[in-house]
Amino acid sequence: MSLRLRIAVETPQHSGLAGALDYASDQALAPGTLVRVPLGRREVCGVVWDPADEPAPTDAGWAVKPVAAVLGGLPPLGPSWRRLVSFAAGYYQRGLGELALAVLPPELRLLDDAALERRRRRKRRAATAVEADRPPPLNPEQAAAVAAIASALSAGDGLATTQPPPLLLHGVTGSGKTEVYLHAAAQALAAGRQVLVLVPEINLTPQLTERLARRFADRRLVTLHSGLTPAQRLQHWLAAHTGEADLVLGTRLAIFASMPRLGLIVVDEEHDPSYKQQEGARYSARDLAVWRAQSERLPVVLGSATPSLETWQRADEGRYRRLTLAARVGAAALPRVRLVDWNQCPKPKGPPSAIAPPLLDALRLRLQRGEQSLLLLNRRGYAPVLHCTSCGWKSGCPHCSAWQVFHKAERVLRCHHCAAAARVPQACPQCGDLDLHAMGRGTERLEEQLAELLPGARIGRIDADSTRAKGELQARLQAVHAGEVDVLVGTQMVAKGHDFRRMTLVAAVNPDGALFSSDFRAPERLFALLMQAAGRAGRDAAMGPSEMWLQTWHPQHALYAALRDHDYPRFAATQLADRRSAGLPPFASLALLRADARDGAVAEAFLTEAGRQAEARAAEAGAALIAYPAVAPPISRVADTERRQLLLESPSRAALQHVLRAALPDWHALRSQHRGLARWAVDVDPLAI
Ligand code: ADP
Ligand code: ZN
Ligand code: ZN
């Protein structure tokens, strides 16, 4: 007798096939088993979703296709993994099979039982022996934090009926958060459990990888991130899935790791925007970590010096438990924050300088003392735009509503949105004038100017351009650690995680831009970036006092005042008050509908109708929802495609979810009525609007 199975199959994006499909099988297959099944004319991968407890209908009209192949050698994906994927697909409005297959390693599709068996027989190369370190004794705040996590650990063991709340570990950089993670991990491992540690970007946090490897030298640690080769990713994923790996360290995609003995989740730098996937299923790995921990009754630790306002608000409400590390470990003090007021600086005769005189003096002092400085400028390239002073021509991108950035060393103009590049023209393409000017300043130009201002100083630069070649980032970081660089110029890449021991000065060259951005999250991101950058200075108490400099036209701004006092709670309180009165997250739930088309009017028409349908669905259900008019985002054209977006807002997350679920089929149907629409997507809990 043939059995009916529900299988989540890899469906093309937006095929409208949201759930699992029916297939027939002669054998009963356990839920979570990987299979290959026919879909249309293709054969695709799928995951058995529901148990086969009913026979396939036999009447003639019922043509269920049979399962083509079974990957029986792989232990089935467990119920908690399937719950997580189900939840994420539903919440982020994607197909079940689409998401399930997207978060599994691609190489898994190519495996069959024979290949799996060969893999299993192959002996794993002995890991290179690392020297184990010894855990330092914890200070009282750290000990209290570890104890709180430990009690959540035992509560999660199925003995207690109460669910441990998520834990927010709030502490400035250097306050010993990582040490708390390591101790908590040791306890979970000792209890026979696996540990999942999420980081925003693995290449920018090599020290955490090393610390984990050293502390748990006798355990198997695997990494999961997009920098792995497909074969490595499969191998590491399998190690987690079979339980051979005790620790998984990974970026956002690792939240979907199958870990049968999972006992603890740590999300380091939980506020970091990298936790939000920006294409396909636009999930937040941080939010899913909280959901997964609740669903598996495990402790989750969200660590940050500048928590997201969503997390902070939940801690204020008592839904998360806040654990605070108030001071830096040892004698290391936080850097003193100094504001340079451009309004007070004498105007130079020539072109404006990147570095105000008092900051230049401070840099010279560091040079004399043999200490390092870091200059942060969040804009790569030489200058953001090339400009003709006689006719006003500017280096616009022919394909985007953006400028092509002037890259001097490479001699190209390059668009950072579509990557279109052109040689730098000798003369103005419009009037032929030879006098072209670089307007504004990027890291490449800052590096050049510093070389003039500080003769003899060794200047280094770390940004996406200077580290494109393989191994270049590691080499450049190594040079900084080895003391071969006096002044480091960098984008936000260098603000994260690095433990530069000889750095006593950090300066933000031009941070004002984000103060008046139209994006309501811009101040939150700026504050986090500056706090994090400040954390690069003064990590070693033996180096003496350290400083964080800010060059600004707005020295009175509340954000800078809070930063000067290292007062995140005050900053958060004012931001949350603003958000509350404006009805913005975390006091409202948002979803962004995006649509792309050659013709902006097509995208707009689709969105307008989709918004109307959403409002109709909301009215039906009596759910509070506002659909705002469709608008063009700040960069409205990219690679010759017009982008439009429409914001859906509701005071209730559940109401918004209800409307999205109800309207999704409407939107799939609507698409066919709008010829020329290139693509559309829903972004639930969007980061930038
Ligand atoms: P964070 O993760 O908050 O930046 P870390 O855990 O990296 O802080 O700690 C900062 C530095 O202090 C590290 O060099 C770490 O080894 C050291 N450290 C942390 N806790 C202790 C402790 N209890 N005793 C001694 N050194 C510690
Ligand atoms: Zn011109
Ligand atoms: Zn472009």
XYZ file of C-alpha atoms and ligand atoms in Angstrom:
718
model
C 0.000 0.000 0.000
C 1.201 3.458 -0.827
C 1.381 6.074 1.938
C 0.674 9.739 1.641
C 3.491 12.018 2.795
C 3.618 15.764 3.254
C 6.930 16.999 1.901
C 8.439 20.497 2.005
C 10.009 20.890 -1.410
C 12.370 23.409 -2.826
C 9.979 25.574 -4.802
C 10.927 28.498 -6.985
C 10.656 31.801 -5.210
C 7.146 33.185 -5.136
C 5.597 30.192 -6.790
C 2.851 30.652 -4.247
C 3.437 27.107 -2.957
C 3.713 27.994 0.666
C 3.287 24.737 2.529
C 4.251 21.106 2.148
C 3.079 19.087 -0.875
C 1.589 15.595 -1.127
C 3.677 12.686 -2.353
C 3.292 8.937 -2.207
C 5.752 6.466 -0.760
C 5.847 2.710 -0.286
C 7.783 2.951 2.896
C 6.993 5.021 5.932
C 9.556 7.806 6.159
C 10.312 9.578 9.407
C 9.615 13.316 9.438
C 12.839 15.194 8.790
C 14.092 12.675 6.238
C 15.712 14.181 3.151
C 14.245 13.010 -0.152
C 14.243 13.784 -3.855
C 10.861 14.248 -5.494
C 9.512 15.248 -8.886
C 8.150 18.802 -9.181
C 6.852 19.761 -12.586
C 9.502 18.545 -14.974
C 12.307 18.744 -12.477
C 13.449 16.636 -9.615
C 14.016 18.653 -6.463
C 15.129 18.155 -2.907
C 12.602 17.972 -0.132
C 12.191 17.280 3.561
C 9.489 14.937 4.855
C 7.412 17.196 7.063
C 4.481 15.319 8.540
C 4.314 11.688 9.608
C 2.794 9.300 7.097
C -0.240 8.096 8.945
C -2.768 7.859 6.183
C -2.829 5.822 3.020
C -2.722 7.738 -0.226
C -6.204 8.129 -1.725
C -6.699 5.637 -4.494
C -9.435 7.261 -6.586
C -8.423 7.996 -10.138
C -8.506 11.783 -9.881
C -5.754 11.640 -7.326
C -2.425 11.542 -9.071
C 0.148 11.952 -6.338
C 3.629 11.385 -7.594
C 5.933 8.979 -5.790
C 9.080 9.943 -3.923
C 12.059 9.459 -6.252
C 14.888 8.830 -3.798
C 15.514 8.772 -0.074
C 18.673 9.898 1.708
C 18.256 7.290 4.406
C 21.802 7.477 5.726
C 21.312 10.930 7.167
C 19.654 11.097 10.577
C 16.324 12.914 10.102
C 16.159 16.622 10.919
C 14.677 16.800 14.382
C 11.346 18.232 15.505
C 12.866 21.363 17.022
C 14.634 22.173 13.758
C 11.409 21.665 11.841
C 9.511 23.857 14.299
C 12.058 26.626 13.859
C 11.903 26.468 10.059
C 8.087 26.362 10.113
C 7.946 29.364 12.360
C 10.479 31.353 10.329
C 8.748 30.577 7.025
C 5.416 31.679 8.457
C 6.689 34.766 10.207
C 8.802 36.049 7.310
C 6.174 35.057 4.736
C 8.180 32.567 2.678
C 7.493 29.092 1.373
C 8.203 26.301 3.860
C 10.267 24.229 1.439
C 11.949 27.272 -0.024
C 13.221 28.277 3.406
C 14.002 24.739 4.601
C 16.221 24.045 1.601
C 17.733 27.531 1.551
C 19.084 27.127 5.073
C 20.550 23.669 4.543
C 24.058 23.443 3.054
C 23.723 23.423 -0.753
C 26.028 20.402 -1.058
C 23.512 18.297 0.804
C 21.497 18.179 -2.411
C 24.323 16.371 -4.147
C 24.706 13.693 -1.495
C 23.390 10.179 -1.775
C 23.718 7.367 0.724
C 26.899 6.042 -0.906
C 28.585 9.456 -0.727
C 27.451 9.840 2.854
C 28.938 6.478 3.758
C 32.284 7.370 2.117
C 32.322 10.577 4.111
C 31.653 8.750 7.317
C 34.495 6.280 6.755
C 36.956 9.029 5.932
C 38.885 9.739 9.080
C 38.767 13.262 10.256
C 42.186 14.840 10.282
C 43.312 15.383 13.830
C 42.692 19.007 14.715
C 45.864 21.018 15.115
C 46.578 20.981 18.795
C 45.954 24.330 20.407
C 47.319 25.230 23.750
C 44.510 25.365 26.246
C 44.145 28.497 28.314
C 42.997 28.665 31.875
C 39.843 30.539 32.747
C 40.488 33.566 34.978
C 38.524 33.829 38.223
C 35.400 35.892 37.566
C 34.682 39.209 39.189
C 31.445 39.407 41.205
C 29.344 40.862 38.360
C 30.557 38.228 35.947
C 29.943 35.504 38.496
C 26.397 36.749 39.032
C 25.786 36.732 35.272
C 27.141 33.201 34.889
C 25.032 32.043 37.825
C 21.914 33.512 36.216
C 22.640 31.725 32.958
C 23.395 28.502 34.819
C 20.077 28.596 36.625
C 18.361 29.108 33.269
C 20.347 26.122 31.971
C 19.007 23.804 34.626
C 15.512 25.244 34.311
C 15.678 24.309 30.652
C 16.529 20.708 31.380
C 12.920 19.726 31.359
C 12.861 19.531 35.151
C 11.332 22.905 35.689
C 8.053 23.943 34.195
C 8.968 27.601 34.021
C 10.581 28.968 30.917
C 13.823 30.885 31.539
C 13.520 34.407 30.141
C 16.052 35.544 27.524
C 19.059 37.190 29.143
C 20.462 40.530 28.087
C 24.136 40.849 29.008
C 24.833 44.564 28.919
C 28.422 45.703 29.343
C 30.835 48.042 27.614
C 33.605 46.582 25.469
C 36.223 45.098 27.701
C 33.824 44.552 30.596
C 34.264 40.779 30.323
C 31.179 39.680 28.395
C 33.113 37.138 26.354
C 34.474 35.626 29.536
C 30.874 35.211 30.719
C 29.965 33.438 27.466
C 32.947 31.114 27.881
C 32.032 30.180 31.447
C 28.387 29.638 30.555
C 29.436 27.536 27.568
C 31.679 25.432 29.812
C 28.702 24.675 32.045
C 26.473 23.718 29.143
C 29.205 21.480 27.701
C 29.766 19.865 31.080
C 26.049 19.044 31.115
C 26.504 17.218 27.819
C 24.907 19.910 25.682
C 25.927 21.693 22.495
C 26.521 25.434 22.365
C 25.709 27.822 19.538
C 27.530 31.163 19.425
C 26.430 33.743 16.857
C 28.637 36.630 15.770
C 27.862 39.374 13.247
C 30.838 38.758 10.952
C 33.384 36.058 11.488
C 36.334 37.680 9.733
C 36.000 40.717 11.912
C 36.033 38.693 15.112
C 38.973 36.302 14.659
C 39.859 36.699 18.310
C 36.607 35.181 19.514
C 37.204 32.114 17.349
C 40.679 31.789 18.827
C 39.475 32.243 22.376
C 36.814 29.580 21.997
C 39.290 27.194 20.404
C 41.829 27.728 23.166
C 39.362 27.519 26.027
C 37.750 24.370 24.684
C 40.833 22.758 23.192
C 39.506 19.296 24.033
C 36.146 19.862 22.307
C 35.207 19.917 18.677
C 34.370 23.421 17.445
C 33.043 24.084 13.952
C 32.259 27.336 12.201
C 29.331 28.074 9.902
C 29.458 31.153 7.706
C 29.363 32.187 4.085
C 33.156 32.279 3.765
C 33.446 28.484 3.877
C 33.794 26.373 0.755
C 30.661 24.353 -0.010
C 32.474 21.171 1.064
C 33.554 22.719 4.380
C 30.103 24.028 5.028
C 28.618 20.576 4.510
C 31.236 18.954 6.710
C 30.719 21.444 9.537
C 26.951 21.264 9.244
C 27.057 17.460 9.410
C 29.270 17.599 12.489
C 26.677 19.786 14.232
C 23.753 17.693 13.005
C 25.217 14.381 14.132
C 26.228 15.893 17.455
C 29.961 15.299 16.892
C 30.631 19.019 17.205
C 30.084 20.446 20.665
C 30.365 24.081 19.683
C 29.128 25.897 16.626
C 30.370 29.425 16.000
C 28.697 31.135 13.122
C 27.093 34.101 11.458
C 23.354 34.599 11.022
C 22.816 31.494 8.870
C 24.063 29.347 11.772
C 20.824 30.011 13.662
C 19.379 27.256 11.449
C 22.080 24.732 12.372
C 20.607 21.397 13.309
C 21.905 20.686 16.814
C 20.265 17.741 18.574
C 21.856 18.429 21.976
C 21.616 22.226 21.906
C 21.802 23.677 25.411
C 22.780 27.334 25.100
C 22.622 30.098 22.496
C 24.827 33.177 22.684
C 24.258 36.156 20.379
C 27.275 38.437 20.577
C 26.795 42.115 19.575
C 23.097 41.401 19.363
C 22.341 44.907 18.040
C 24.393 44.397 14.884
C 22.467 44.938 11.618
C 24.285 41.962 10.041
C 21.940 39.648 11.924
C 19.214 40.642 9.490
C 19.295 38.775 6.194
C 18.763 41.296 3.401
C 17.550 39.061 0.598
C 15.367 36.005 0.116
C 13.788 35.184 3.461
C 14.664 38.347 5.310
C 14.976 36.836 8.752
C 16.553 38.270 11.862
C 18.900 35.661 13.336
C 18.799 37.499 16.672
C 15.029 37.340 16.858
C 15.022 33.717 15.723
C 17.610 32.910 18.393
C 15.189 34.175 21.023
C 12.340 32.193 19.472
C 14.428 29.034 19.167
C 15.593 29.268 22.755
C 12.029 29.691 23.990
C 10.803 26.838 21.842
C 13.551 24.496 23.057
C 13.415 25.883 26.602
C 17.040 26.947 26.598
C 18.819 30.005 27.869
C 19.753 32.586 25.251
C 22.257 35.308 26.067
C 22.121 38.529 24.049
C 25.327 40.469 24.621
C 26.069 44.086 23.738
C 27.434 47.395 24.938
C 24.660 49.110 22.997
C 21.688 46.734 22.823
C 19.068 47.229 20.146
C 16.219 49.387 21.398
C 13.878 46.424 20.866
C 15.903 44.331 23.294
C 16.399 47.191 25.755
C 12.669 47.898 25.865
C 11.899 44.229 26.566
C 14.383 44.291 29.419
C 12.698 47.453 30.743
C 9.382 45.628 30.630
C 10.854 42.670 32.480
C 10.318 40.267 29.601
C 14.099 39.823 29.334
C 16.344 39.588 32.335
C 19.045 42.258 32.321
C 22.553 41.351 33.538
C 24.943 44.269 33.788
C 28.731 44.432 33.738
C 29.281 48.017 34.807
C 33.016 48.493 34.395
C 35.932 47.394 32.295
C 37.930 44.491 33.661
C 41.076 45.449 35.584
C 42.238 49.012 35.691
C 41.522 49.861 32.042
C 39.363 52.989 31.917
C 36.982 53.945 29.136
C 38.393 56.547 26.779
C 37.698 60.167 27.507
C 35.407 61.573 24.821
C 36.501 64.887 23.284
C 34.429 66.918 20.879
C 36.048 69.175 18.289
C 33.634 71.960 17.392
C 34.182 72.891 13.741
C 32.421 76.209 14.408
C 35.281 77.178 16.708
C 38.071 76.174 14.329
C 39.807 78.871 12.256
C 38.823 78.561 8.587
C 41.812 77.490 6.544
C 42.659 79.519 3.424
C 42.805 76.557 1.075
C 40.481 73.563 0.895
C 39.019 72.463 4.239
C 41.179 70.023 6.154
C 39.931 66.601 7.173
C 41.567 66.946 10.552
C 41.015 69.912 12.863
C 44.150 71.417 14.475
C 43.552 70.090 18.022
C 43.044 66.553 16.723
C 46.175 66.864 14.605
C 48.134 67.820 17.725
C 46.712 64.832 19.549
C 47.748 62.526 16.702
C 51.290 63.958 16.752
C 51.494 63.349 20.477
C 50.554 59.674 19.947
C 53.228 59.388 17.281
C 55.885 60.768 19.614
C 54.869 58.300 22.313
C 54.866 55.379 19.907
C 51.136 54.767 20.394
C 48.574 53.939 17.731
C 45.572 55.922 16.525
C 42.486 54.958 14.583
C 40.609 57.331 12.293
C 37.134 56.222 11.406
C 35.473 57.409 8.204
C 32.518 55.493 6.936
C 33.028 56.148 3.260
C 35.414 54.292 1.018
C 37.050 55.484 -2.164
C 38.884 58.754 -2.724
C 35.921 61.068 -3.117
C 32.199 60.345 -3.349
C 31.834 62.355 -6.553
C 33.908 63.988 -9.281
C 32.768 67.452 -10.316
C 33.425 69.939 -13.122
C 33.621 73.466 -11.740
C 32.946 75.189 -15.053
C 29.740 73.457 -16.197
C 28.601 71.673 -13.031
C 28.865 68.105 -14.427
C 28.988 65.415 -11.747
C 29.983 61.763 -12.008
C 26.496 60.260 -11.904
C 26.027 56.545 -12.496
C 24.252 55.976 -15.815
C 22.331 53.052 -14.287
C 21.465 54.306 -10.815
C 20.271 57.382 -9.017
C 23.646 57.603 -7.293
C 27.122 59.048 -7.885
C 30.023 57.051 -9.186
C 32.734 57.179 -6.558
C 36.191 58.371 -7.530
C 38.846 55.719 -6.807
C 42.132 57.479 -7.376
C 44.682 54.654 -7.155
C 42.654 52.418 -9.445
C 41.820 55.384 -11.693
C 38.187 54.433 -11.953
C 34.806 55.886 -11.191
C 32.775 53.118 -9.612
C 29.169 52.940 -8.549
C 28.815 51.278 -5.158
C 25.252 50.200 -5.943
C 25.569 48.431 -9.299
C 29.376 48.148 -9.508
C 29.423 49.803 -12.962
C 32.894 51.258 -13.438
C 34.416 53.690 -15.918
C 37.883 55.126 -16.445
C 38.366 58.505 -14.855
C 37.891 61.029 -17.681
C 40.824 63.309 -18.565
C 38.446 66.149 -19.266
C 34.847 66.967 -18.452
C 32.621 64.721 -20.610
C 30.173 67.600 -20.930
C 32.227 70.731 -21.636
C 35.773 69.446 -22.127
C 37.222 71.468 -19.268
C 40.340 69.837 -17.790
C 39.671 71.112 -14.303
C 37.816 68.239 -12.586
C 37.517 68.317 -8.809
C 37.114 65.555 -6.285
C 34.275 66.593 -3.969
C 34.114 65.313 -0.436
C 36.366 62.745 1.140
C 36.663 58.991 1.403
C 39.172 56.791 3.225
C 41.626 56.797 0.307
C 41.830 60.591 0.324
C 42.061 60.709 4.112
C 45.011 58.330 3.946
C 46.701 60.601 1.395
C 46.089 63.746 3.446
C 47.370 62.139 6.622
C 50.595 61.225 4.867
C 51.054 64.951 4.096
C 50.026 66.129 7.562
C 52.112 63.578 9.465
C 55.344 63.093 7.543
C 57.155 59.922 8.535
C 54.105 58.314 10.120
C 53.223 54.800 8.966
C 49.638 55.005 7.743
C 47.486 51.955 7.112
C 44.048 51.630 5.607
C 41.416 48.945 6.113
C 38.219 49.084 4.087
C 36.401 46.895 1.580
C 38.661 48.151 -1.234
C 42.006 47.623 0.457
C 41.090 44.134 1.682
C 39.497 42.674 -1.415
C 42.362 40.258 -2.158
C 42.309 36.991 -0.256
C 44.286 37.135 2.967
C 44.687 40.913 2.729
C 42.411 41.692 5.685
C 44.286 39.278 7.949
C 47.626 40.655 6.748
C 46.603 44.246 7.401
C 45.172 43.488 10.833
C 48.338 41.585 11.660
C 50.423 44.610 10.700
C 48.413 46.748 13.125
C 48.789 44.201 15.919
C 52.523 43.942 15.226
C 52.894 47.707 15.682
C 53.847 48.337 12.056
C 51.133 50.962 11.682
C 50.985 54.279 13.557
C 47.728 55.623 12.216
C 45.005 53.354 10.914
C 42.309 54.728 8.621
C 39.232 52.569 8.301
C 35.527 52.199 7.784
C 33.202 50.509 10.274
C 35.051 47.274 9.486
C 37.712 48.205 12.016
C 35.314 49.440 14.667
C 34.270 45.909 15.567
C 35.779 43.413 17.982
C 39.498 43.908 17.394
C 41.720 43.962 20.402
C 44.375 46.505 19.407
C 46.577 46.685 22.462
C 48.587 49.811 21.606
C 45.707 51.995 20.492
C 45.114 55.045 22.662
C 43.229 57.350 20.323
C 40.156 56.770 18.187
C 38.603 59.588 16.152
C 35.404 59.783 14.147
C 36.309 62.134 11.304
C 32.842 63.024 10.087
C 30.052 61.383 12.097
C 27.398 64.134 11.765
C 25.642 62.725 8.693
C 23.600 60.179 10.609
C 22.241 62.775 13.074
C 19.732 64.085 10.563
C 19.066 60.997 8.456
C 15.508 60.182 7.431
C 16.026 56.624 8.716
C 14.644 56.463 12.239
C 17.286 53.923 13.241
C 20.245 56.054 12.120
C 20.952 57.580 15.577
C 20.834 54.145 17.198
C 23.319 52.802 14.654
C 25.602 55.822 14.995
C 25.658 55.566 18.772
C 26.474 51.850 18.591
C 29.208 52.407 16.020
C 30.838 55.190 18.023
C 30.651 53.265 21.304
C 32.125 50.266 19.584
C 34.861 52.351 17.983
C 35.624 53.909 21.373
C 36.020 50.368 22.630
C 39.045 49.930 20.363
C 40.965 52.454 22.483
C 42.558 51.959 25.843
C 42.109 48.222 26.095
C 45.415 47.920 27.856
C 45.533 49.831 31.146
C 49.331 49.852 31.003
C 49.165 52.161 27.985
C 47.746 55.019 30.045
C 44.611 57.066 29.458
C 42.953 56.940 26.050
C 40.743 59.306 24.068
C 37.842 59.188 21.638
C 37.606 62.269 19.404
C 34.579 63.441 17.468
C 34.714 66.234 14.902
C 31.307 67.843 14.701
C 29.275 70.907 13.773
C 26.760 69.981 16.485
C 28.659 69.568 19.741
C 25.472 70.159 21.776
C 23.636 67.231 20.267
C 22.121 64.913 22.885
C 23.606 61.853 21.209
C 27.141 63.185 21.643
C 26.404 64.280 25.194
C 25.298 60.753 26.114
C 28.317 59.320 24.346
C 30.622 61.637 26.286
C 29.268 60.165 29.501
C 29.309 56.603 28.089
C 25.678 56.651 29.078
C 23.847 54.157 26.908
C 20.819 53.919 29.252
C 20.225 57.675 28.944
C 20.565 57.573 25.179
C 18.188 54.607 24.991
C 15.625 56.301 27.227
C 15.458 59.413 25.022
C 15.322 57.380 21.833
C 12.593 55.146 23.217
C 10.562 58.170 24.282
C 10.820 59.517 20.716
C 9.873 56.164 19.240
C 6.915 55.840 21.556
C 5.507 59.221 20.651
C 6.110 58.616 16.935
C 4.555 55.142 17.083
C 7.703 53.462 15.782
C 9.275 50.104 16.753
C 9.460 48.670 19.343
C 6.051 50.302 19.936
C 4.721 49.324 16.522
C 5.307 46.489 14.089
C 6.360 47.187 10.535
C 6.537 45.331 7.272
C 7.906 46.773 4.073
C 6.576 45.720 0.703
C 9.161 46.247 -2.004
C 8.632 46.149 -5.738
C 11.080 46.581 -8.636
C 10.321 47.345 -12.265
C 11.894 49.049 -15.260
C 9.090 51.543 -15.023
C 8.584 53.061 -11.586
C 4.879 53.569 -12.267
C 4.409 49.793 -12.617
C 6.010 49.137 -9.248
C 3.959 51.906 -7.693
C 0.673 50.659 -9.123
C 1.360 47.148 -7.822
C 2.181 48.419 -4.351
C -0.791 50.747 -4.178
C -3.155 47.912 -4.993
C -1.330 45.535 -2.634
C -1.614 48.100 0.153
C -5.317 48.466 -0.523
C -5.748 44.687 -0.325
C -3.884 44.629 2.988
C -6.184 47.307 4.388
C -9.190 45.350 3.197
C -7.885 42.203 4.922
C -7.264 44.211 8.073
C -10.785 45.620 8.004
C -12.223 42.110 7.579
C -10.398 40.925 10.675
C -10.866 44.114 12.664
C -7.076 44.463 12.836
C -5.477 47.879 13.234
C -3.247 48.546 10.227
C -2.052 51.501 8.200
C -0.781 51.117 4.657
C 1.270 54.189 3.793
C 1.520 55.434 0.203
C 4.111 53.804 -2.042
C 7.306 55.866 -2.131
C 10.728 55.814 -3.748
C 13.589 54.913 -1.366
C 16.560 57.342 -1.176
C 18.359 55.436 -3.963
C 15.368 54.828 -6.191
C 17.052 53.424 -9.288
C 19.686 50.672 -9.184
C 21.056 48.894 -12.245
C 18.349 50.439 -14.438
C 15.599 49.140 -12.201
C 13.229 51.431 -10.360
C 12.555 50.537 -6.742
C 9.493 51.457 -4.761
C 8.349 50.518 -1.289
C 5.255 50.643 0.828
C 5.167 50.556 4.593
C 2.589 48.576 6.560
C 2.320 49.534 10.196
C 0.353 48.115 13.067
C 0.423 48.682 16.803
C 0.211 44.912 17.200
C 2.645 42.326 15.910
C -0.053 39.660 15.918
C -2.413 41.867 13.909
C 0.281 42.581 11.342
C 1.101 38.876 11.085
C -2.551 38.079 10.585
C -2.911 40.617 7.789
C 0.281 39.457 6.061
C -0.880 35.847 6.111
C -4.268 36.782 4.725
C -2.963 39.152 2.058
C -0.083 37.025 0.767
C -2.235 34.946 -1.616
C -3.856 38.194 -2.855
C -0.426 39.588 -3.642
C 0.686 36.443 -5.462
C -2.452 36.680 -7.590
C -2.009 40.413 -8.089
C 1.423 40.007 -9.586
C 0.117 38.598 -12.865
C -2.021 41.718 -13.370
C 1.010 43.975 -13.350
C 3.044 43.303 -16.465
C 6.578 44.541 -16.301
C 6.940 43.995 -12.570
C 10.439 42.551 -12.116
C 10.063 41.316 -8.550
C 8.379 42.004 -5.280
C 9.054 40.953 -1.704
C 7.889 41.420 1.851
C 10.362 42.448 4.521
C 8.979 41.798 8.002
C 10.600 43.903 10.742
C 12.691 45.845 8.188
C 15.866 47.428 9.488
C 15.919 50.471 7.248
C 12.847 52.186 5.869
P 34.152 41.990 26.283
O 33.713 40.728 25.613
O 33.079 42.611 27.143
O 34.796 42.978 25.384
P 36.252 40.327 27.405
O 35.587 39.148 27.977
O 36.932 40.174 26.084
O 35.271 41.576 27.357
O 37.295 40.849 28.476
C 38.206 41.901 28.224
C 39.610 41.479 28.646
O 39.639 41.199 30.031
C 40.071 40.208 27.979
O 41.447 40.320 27.709
C 39.800 39.129 28.986
O 40.690 38.033 28.860
C 40.025 39.857 30.283
N 39.164 39.343 31.353
C 37.820 39.165 31.306
N 37.358 38.734 32.502
C 38.422 38.651 33.304
C 38.592 38.262 34.683
N 37.557 37.915 35.438
N 39.842 38.303 35.193
C 40.884 38.680 34.441
N 40.802 39.041 33.153
C 39.583 39.040 32.577
Zn 32.235 70.594 -17.500
Zn 25.157 52.221 -10.541
